[in-house]
PDB file of C-alpha atoms in Angstrom:
ATOM      1  CA  UNK A   1      -0.055  -0.233  -0.025  1.00  0.00           C
ATOM      2  CA  UNK A   2       2.681   2.566   1.046  1.00  0.00           C
ATOM      3  CA  UNK A   3       4.723   1.986  -2.772  1.00  0.00           C
ATOM      4  CA  UNK A   4       1.377   2.478  -4.429  1.00  0.00           C
ATOM      5  CA  UNK A   5       1.096   5.624  -2.791  1.00  0.00           C
ATOM      6  CA  UNK A   6       5.085   6.986  -3.819  1.00  0.00           C
ATOM      7  CA  UNK A   7       4.327   7.916  -7.116  1.00  0.00           C
ATOM      8  CA  UNK A   8       1.392  10.287  -6.273  1.00  0.00           C
ATOM      9  CA  UNK A   9       2.796  11.721  -3.064  1.00  0.00           C
ATOM     10  CA  UNK A  10       6.346  12.416  -5.350  1.00  0.00           C
ATOM     11  CA  UNK A  11       3.390  14.601  -7.566  1.00  0.00           C
ATOM     12  CA  UNK A  12       2.202  16.264  -4.913  1.00  0.00           C
ATOM     13  CA  UNK A  13       5.927  17.425  -3.288  1.00  0.00           C
ATOM     14  CA  UNK A  14       6.894  18.341  -6.964  1.00  0.00           C
ATOM     15  CA  UNK A  15       3.840  20.703  -6.769  1.00  0.00           C
ATOM     16  CA  UNK A  16       4.805  21.958  -3.170  1.00  0.00           C
ATOM     17  CA  UNK A  17       8.242  22.254  -4.565  1.00  0.00           C
ATOM     18  CA  UNK A  18       7.771  24.677  -7.441  1.00  0.00           C
ATOM     19  CA  UNK A  19       5.411  26.882  -5.461  1.00  0.00           C
ATOM     20  CA  UNK A  20       8.411  27.237  -2.934  1.00  0.00           C
ATOM     21  CA  UNK A  21      10.905  28.145  -5.775  1.00  0.00           C
ATOM     22  CA  UNK A  22       8.427  30.830  -7.079  1.00  0.00           C
ATOM     23  CA  UNK A  23       8.207  32.164  -4.093  1.00  0.00           C
ATOM     24  CA  UNK A  24      11.780  32.090  -3.140  1.00  0.00           C
ATOM     25  CA  UNK A  25      12.711  33.891  -6.229  1.00  0.00           C
ATOM     26  CA  UNK A  26      10.246  36.977  -5.576  1.00  0.00           C
ATOM     27  CA  UNK A  27      11.440  36.832  -1.881  1.00  0.00           C
ATOM     28  CA  UNK A  28      15.189  37.511  -3.392  1.00  0.00           C
ATOM     29  CA  UNK A  29      14.055  40.353  -5.774  1.00  0.00           C
ATOM     30  CA  UNK A  30      12.206  41.679  -2.779  1.00  0.00           C
ATOM     31  CA  UNK A  31      14.070  41.512   0.136  1.00  0.00           C
ATOM     32  CA  UNK A  32      17.752  41.092  -0.459  1.00  0.00           C
ATOM     33  CA  UNK A  33      20.224  43.988  -0.163  1.00  0.00           C
ATOM     34  CA  UNK A  34      18.266  45.782   2.620  1.00  0.00           C
ATOM     35  CA  UNK A  35      20.247  44.989   5.589  1.00  0.00           C
ATOM     36  CA  UNK A  36      22.644  42.349   6.759  1.00  0.00           C
ATOM     37  CA  UNK A  37      19.506  40.192   8.662  1.00  0.00           C
ATOM     38  CA  UNK A  38      17.658  40.301   5.263  1.00  0.00           C
ATOM     39  CA  UNK A  39      20.469  39.419   3.219  1.00  0.00           C
ATOM     40  CA  UNK A  40      21.295  36.631   5.376  1.00  0.00           C
ATOM     41  CA  UNK A  41      18.002  35.162   4.679  1.00  0.00           C
ATOM     42  CA  UNK A  42      17.202  36.192   1.207  1.00  0.00           C
ATOM     43  CA  UNK A  43      20.404  37.402  -0.061  1.00  0.00           C
ATOM     44  CA  UNK A  44      20.633  34.899  -3.142  1.00  0.00           C
ATOM     45  CA  UNK A  45      18.303  31.963  -4.197  1.00  0.00           C
ATOM     46  CA  UNK A  46      19.592  29.033  -1.741  1.00  0.00           C
ATOM     47  CA  UNK A  47      19.183  31.012   1.207  1.00  0.00           C
ATOM     48  CA  UNK A  48      15.525  32.348   0.197  1.00  0.00           C
ATOM     49  CA  UNK A  49      14.352  28.788  -0.485  1.00  0.00           C
ATOM     50  CA  UNK A  50      15.538  27.695   2.628  1.00  0.00           C
ATOM     51  CA  UNK A  51      13.720  30.303   4.316  1.00  0.00           C
ATOM     52  CA  UNK A  52      10.689  30.217   2.918  1.00  0.00           C
ATOM     53  CA  UNK A  53      10.873  26.080   3.769  1.00  0.00           C
ATOM     54  CA  UNK A  54      11.158  27.576   7.163  1.00  0.00           C
ATOM     55  CA  UNK A  55       8.154  29.405   6.607  1.00  0.00           C
ATOM     56  CA  UNK A  56       6.267  26.435   4.964  1.00  0.00           C
ATOM     57  CA  UNK A  57       6.895  24.441   8.069  1.00  0.00           C
ATOM     58  CA  UNK A  58       5.788  26.826  10.824  1.00  0.00           C
ATOM     59  CA  UNK A  59       9.331  27.432  12.517  1.00  0.00           C
ATOM     60  CA  UNK A  60       8.703  30.996  13.831  1.00  0.00           C
ATOM     61  CA  UNK A  61       8.246  32.472  10.293  1.00  0.00           C
ATOM     62  CA  UNK A  62       6.500  35.121  12.030  1.00  0.00           C
ATOM     63  CA  UNK A  63       8.693  36.232  14.499  1.00  0.00           C
ATOM     64  CA  UNK A  64      12.003  35.545  13.183  1.00  0.00           C
ATOM     65  CA  UNK A  65      11.460  36.270   9.538  1.00  0.00           C
ATOM     66  CA  UNK A  66       8.442  38.492   9.246  1.00  0.00           C
ATOM     67  CA  UNK A  67       8.265  41.031  11.975  1.00  0.00           C
ATOM     68  CA  UNK A  68      11.971  42.164  12.038  1.00  0.00           C
ATOM     69  CA  UNK A  69      10.959  43.941   8.670  1.00  0.00           C
ATOM     70  CA  UNK A  70       8.418  46.046  10.481  1.00  0.00           C
ATOM     71  CA  UNK A  71      10.675  48.063  12.303  1.00  0.00           C
ATOM     72  CA  UNK A  72       8.993  51.419  11.694  1.00  0.00           C
ATOM     73  CA  UNK A  73       5.283  51.097  12.225  1.00  0.00           C
ATOM     74  CA  UNK A  74       4.368  54.690  12.137  1.00  0.00           C
ATOM     75  CA  UNK A  75       5.752  55.230   8.577  1.00  0.00           C
ATOM     76  CA  UNK A  76       3.671  52.521   7.455  1.00  0.00           C
ATOM     77  CA  UNK A  77       7.102  50.921   6.059  1.00  0.00           C
ATOM     78  CA  UNK A  78       9.283  47.683   7.485  1.00  0.00           C
ATOM     79  CA  UNK A  79      13.296  47.947   7.522  1.00  0.00           C
ATOM     80  CA  UNK A  80      12.888  46.550   3.849  1.00  0.00           C
ATOM     81  CA  UNK A  81      11.996  49.425   2.415  1.00  0.00           C
ATOM     82  CA  UNK A  82       8.412  47.982   1.430  1.00  0.00           C
ATOM     83  CA  UNK A  83       4.998  48.796   3.065  1.00  0.00           C
ATOM     84  CA  UNK A  84       4.040  46.148   5.717  1.00  0.00           C
ATOM     85  CA  UNK A  85       1.094  45.183   3.429  1.00  0.00           C
ATOM     86  CA  UNK A  86       3.365  43.650   0.777  1.00  0.00           C
ATOM     87  CA  UNK A  87       5.440  41.443   2.928  1.00  0.00           C
ATOM     88  CA  UNK A  88       2.243  40.445   5.082  1.00  0.00           C
ATOM     89  CA  UNK A  89       0.156  39.757   1.859  1.00  0.00           C
ATOM     90  CA  UNK A  90       3.327  38.016   0.469  1.00  0.00           C
ATOM     91  CA  UNK A  91       4.300  35.668   3.486  1.00  0.00           C
ATOM     92  CA  UNK A  92       0.344  35.232   4.695  1.00  0.00           C
ATOM     93  CA  UNK A  93      -0.055  33.866   0.927  1.00  0.00           C
ATOM     94  CA  UNK A  94       2.622  31.408   1.123  1.00  0.00           C
ATOM     95  CA  UNK A  95       1.473  30.246   3.972  1.00  0.00           C
ATOM     96  CA  UNK A  96      -1.875  29.454   3.330  1.00  0.00           C
ATOM     97  CA  UNK A  97      -1.185  27.909  -0.052  1.00  0.00           C
ATOM     98  CA  UNK A  98       1.893  25.710   0.495  1.00  0.00           C
ATOM     99  CA  UNK A  99       2.107  25.375   4.785  1.00  0.00           C
ATOM    100  CA  UNK A 100      -1.943  24.874   4.917  1.00  0.00           C
ATOM    101  CA  UNK A 101      -3.099  23.769   1.351  1.00  0.00           C
ATOM    102  CA  UNK A 102      -0.587  21.744  -0.319  1.00  0.00           C
ATOM    103  CA  UNK A 103       0.904  19.851   2.448  1.00  0.00           C
ATOM    104  CA  UNK A 104      -2.587  18.944   3.844  1.00  0.00           C
ATOM    105  CA  UNK A 105      -2.894  17.798  -0.014  1.00  0.00           C
ATOM    106  CA  UNK A 106       0.234  15.696   0.355  1.00  0.00           C
ATOM    107  CA  UNK A 107      -1.179  13.903   3.459  1.00  0.00           C
ATOM    108  CA  UNK A 108      -4.627  12.948   1.734  1.00  0.00           C
ATOM    109  CA  UNK A 109      -3.192  11.589  -0.970  1.00  0.00           C
ATOM    110  CA  UNK A 110      -1.122   9.718   1.147  1.00  0.00           C
ATOM    111  CA  UNK A 111      -3.936   8.636   2.895  1.00  0.00           C
ATOM    112  CA  UNK A 112      -6.111   7.936  -0.319  1.00  0.00           C
ATOM    113  CA  UNK A 113      -4.099   5.961  -2.070  1.00  0.00           C
ATOM    114  CA  UNK A 114      -2.933   3.990   1.142  1.00  0.00           C
ATOM    115  CA  UNK A 115      -6.292   3.418   2.126  1.00  0.00           C
ATOM    116  CA  UNK A 116      -7.801   2.428  -1.704  1.00  0.00           C
ATOM    117  CA  UNK A 117      -5.288   0.231  -2.194  1.00  0.00           C
ATOM    118  CA  UNK A 118      -5.928  -1.633   1.285  1.00  0.00           C
ATOM    119  CA  UNK A 119      -9.254  -1.685   0.229  1.00  0.00           C
ATOM    120  CA  UNK A 120      -8.496  -3.642  -3.438  1.00  0.00           C
ATOM    121  CA  UNK A 121      -6.504  -6.130  -1.503  1.00  0.00           C
ATOM    122  CA  UNK A 122      -9.085  -6.564   1.095  1.00  0.00           C
ATOM    123  CA  UNK A 123     -11.470  -7.615  -2.049  1.00  0.00           C
ATOM    124  CA  UNK A 124      -9.238  -9.252  -3.884  1.00  0.00           C
ATOM    125  CA  UNK A 125      -7.954 -11.919  -0.801  1.00  0.00           C
ATOM    126  CA  UNK A 126     -11.818 -12.013  -0.211  1.00  0.00           C
ATOM    127  CA  UNK A 127     -12.861 -13.386  -3.635  1.00  0.00           C
ATOM    128  CA  UNK A 128      -9.385 -15.679  -3.406  1.00  0.00           C
ATOM    129  CA  UNK A 129     -10.791 -17.370  -0.115  1.00  0.00           C
ATOM    130  CA  UNK A 130     -14.723 -17.264  -1.613  1.00  0.00           C
ATOM    131  CA  UNK A 131     -13.515 -19.367  -4.988  1.00  0.00           C
ATOM    132  CA  UNK A 132     -11.294 -21.552  -2.394  1.00  0.00           C
ATOM    133  CA  UNK A 133     -14.645 -22.143  -0.190  1.00  0.00           C
ATOM    134  CA  UNK A 134     -16.470 -22.537  -3.362  1.00  0.00           C
ATOM    135  CA  UNK A 135     -13.894 -25.102  -4.676  1.00  0.00           C
ATOM    136  CA  UNK A 136     -13.591 -27.164  -1.359  1.00  0.00           C
ATOM    137  CA  UNK A 137     -17.066 -27.850  -1.198  1.00  0.00           C
ATOM    138  CA  UNK A 138     -17.673 -28.872  -5.079  1.00  0.00           C
ATOM    139  CA  UNK A 139     -14.669 -31.059  -4.532  1.00  0.00           C
ATOM    140  CA  UNK A 140     -15.837 -33.044  -1.402  1.00  0.00           C
ATOM    141  CA  UNK A 141     -19.800 -33.466  -2.937  1.00  0.00           C
ATOM    142  CA  UNK A 142     -19.783 -37.632  -4.193  1.00  0.00           C
ATOM    143  CA  UNK A 143     -22.396 -36.395  -6.510  1.00  0.00           C
ATOM    144  CA  UNK A 144     -21.001 -33.688  -8.581  1.00  0.00           C
ATOM    145  CA  UNK A 145     -21.076 -35.434 -11.590  1.00  0.00           C
ATOM    146  CA  UNK A 146     -24.695 -36.016 -11.546  1.00  0.00           C
ATOM    147  CA  UNK A 147     -25.000 -32.410 -11.218  1.00  0.00           C
ATOM    148  CA  UNK A 148     -23.205 -31.568 -13.735  1.00  0.00           C
ATOM    149  CA  UNK A 149     -25.862 -33.396 -15.751  1.00  0.00           C
ATOM    150  CA  UNK A 150     -28.679 -31.584 -14.046  1.00  0.00           C
ATOM    151  CA  UNK A 151     -26.578 -28.369 -14.580  1.00  0.00           C
ATOM    152  CA  UNK A 152     -27.700 -28.881 -18.607  1.00  0.00           C
ATOM    153  CA  UNK A 153     -30.994 -28.435 -18.374  1.00  0.00           C
ATOM    154  CA  UNK A 154     -32.490 -25.337 -20.848  1.00  0.00           C
ATOM    155  CA  UNK A 155     -35.965 -24.675 -19.037  1.00  0.00           C
ATOM    156  CA  UNK A 156     -37.257 -25.246 -15.516  1.00  0.00           C
ATOM    157  CA  UNK A 157     -39.624 -27.873 -16.931  1.00  0.00           C
ATOM    158  CA  UNK A 158     -36.843 -29.425 -19.038  1.00  0.00           C
ATOM    159  CA  UNK A 159     -35.202 -29.747 -15.741  1.00  0.00           C
ATOM    160  CA  UNK A 160     -38.177 -31.212 -13.844  1.00  0.00           C
ATOM    161  CA  UNK A 161     -37.889 -33.950 -16.776  1.00  0.00           C
ATOM    162  CA  UNK A 162     -34.298 -34.637 -15.923  1.00  0.00           C
ATOM    163  CA  UNK A 163     -34.795 -35.256 -12.738  1.00  0.00           C
ATOM    164  CA  UNK A 164     -37.950 -37.637 -13.350  1.00  0.00           C
ATOM    165  CA  UNK A 165     -35.892 -39.648 -15.703  1.00  0.00           C
ATOM    166  CA  UNK A 166     -32.936 -40.105 -13.649  1.00  0.00           C
ATOM    167  CA  UNK A 167     -35.611 -40.764 -10.412  1.00  0.00           C
ATOM    168  CA  UNK A 168     -37.012 -43.501 -12.919  1.00  0.00           C
ATOM    169  CA  UNK A 169     -34.083 -44.900 -14.215  1.00  0.00           C
ATOM    170  CA  UNK A 170     -32.620 -45.354 -10.486  1.00  0.00           C
ATOM    171  CA  UNK A 171     -35.885 -46.510  -9.243  1.00  0.00           C
ATOM    172  CA  UNK A 172     -35.736 -50.158 -11.050  1.00  0.00           C
ATOM    173  CA  UNK A 173     -38.339 -51.881  -9.203  1.00  0.00           C
ATOM    174  CA  UNK A 174     -40.554 -48.855  -9.555  1.00  0.00           C
ATOM    175  CA  UNK A 175     -41.168 -48.841  -5.370  1.00  0.00           C
ATOM    176  CA  UNK A 176     -41.157 -45.062  -5.427  1.00  0.00           C
ATOM    177  CA  UNK A 177     -37.950 -44.889  -3.460  1.00  0.00           C
ATOM    178  CA  UNK A 178     -34.304 -45.622  -4.405  1.00  0.00           C
ATOM    179  CA  UNK A 179     -32.494 -47.948  -1.846  1.00  0.00           C
ATOM    180  CA  UNK A 180     -28.735 -47.792  -1.473  1.00  0.00           C
ATOM    181  CA  UNK A 181     -28.429 -50.690  -3.929  1.00  0.00           C
ATOM    182  CA  UNK A 182     -30.614 -48.981  -6.491  1.00  0.00           C
ATOM    183  CA  UNK A 183     -28.099 -45.674  -6.066  1.00  0.00           C
ATOM    184  CA  UNK A 184     -24.916 -47.714  -6.340  1.00  0.00           C
ATOM    185  CA  UNK A 185     -26.167 -49.631  -9.282  1.00  0.00           C
ATOM    186  CA  UNK A 186     -27.765 -46.681 -11.287  1.00  0.00           C
ATOM    187  CA  UNK A 187     -24.671 -44.703 -10.608  1.00  0.00           C
ATOM    188  CA  UNK A 188     -22.358 -47.028 -11.777  1.00  0.00           C
ATOM    189  CA  UNK A 189     -24.486 -47.442 -15.195  1.00  0.00           C
ATOM    190  CA  UNK A 190     -24.465 -43.893 -15.710  1.00  0.00           C
ATOM    191  CA  UNK A 191     -22.167 -42.262 -18.312  1.00  0.00           C
ATOM    192  CA  UNK A 192     -20.228 -39.501 -16.408  1.00  0.00           C
ATOM    193  CA  UNK A 193     -17.330 -37.372 -16.731  1.00  0.00           C
ATOM    194  CA  UNK A 194     -16.153 -38.631 -13.520  1.00  0.00           C
ATOM    195  CA  UNK A 195     -16.670 -42.233 -12.223  1.00  0.00           C
ATOM    196  CA  UNK A 196     -18.991 -42.031  -8.685  1.00  0.00           C
ATOM    197  CA  UNK A 197     -18.025 -44.690  -6.281  1.00  0.00           C
ATOM    198  CA  UNK A 198     -20.888 -44.660  -3.676  1.00  0.00           C
ATOM    199  CA  UNK A 199     -20.205 -45.999  -0.436  1.00  0.00           C
ATOM    200  CA  UNK A 200     -22.951 -46.546   2.570  1.00  0.00           C
ATOM    201  CA  UNK A 201     -21.523 -43.628   4.223  1.00  0.00           C
ATOM    202  CA  UNK A 202     -22.181 -41.802   1.094  1.00  0.00           C
ATOM    203  CA  UNK A 203     -25.886 -42.709   1.196  1.00  0.00           C
ATOM    204  CA  UNK A 204     -25.991 -42.238   5.115  1.00  0.00           C
ATOM    205  CA  UNK A 205     -24.565 -38.689   4.781  1.00  0.00           C
TER     206      UNK A 205
END
């Protein structure tokens, strides 16, 4: 089940990586070369990519990444020189898109594929078990060759005629009932695909 979930989950991670890469490129253009602290976070692509990964995981992204940008709230601008609204919209939108929506999509895809695969495996196992049980029951029935002959009927009326004909063939003395000897002798005389060896134990069963 887990192996069947690998490919769909990888597709979800690729989508998450693409969104994070796009936001990292935008972050480099917006926040680099502003201050030493911001240069450490967004000075180049690899640093920005790691910072956006930190934001995605929710690891102190608001207090350590975003709030230091808002050094002068009276002017409506942060230390980056960009309005507070720009940085707020940028990081909040990424957190909602990547940290909440896409991460939950990855988890839901994993669970969906896992549960679907488990359900399919249960159906296959149930089908195999049913086939084994049915096969075992048929093999243990001593009169299976006779039932195969009767199963060739075309209509219900034809089935009744076949049963009556078979009964009359076994009821040699026309007594209205079949004894063990009549049953055993009648089965030996029938041209069956598999010879039936009818015993007294089978008669009483």
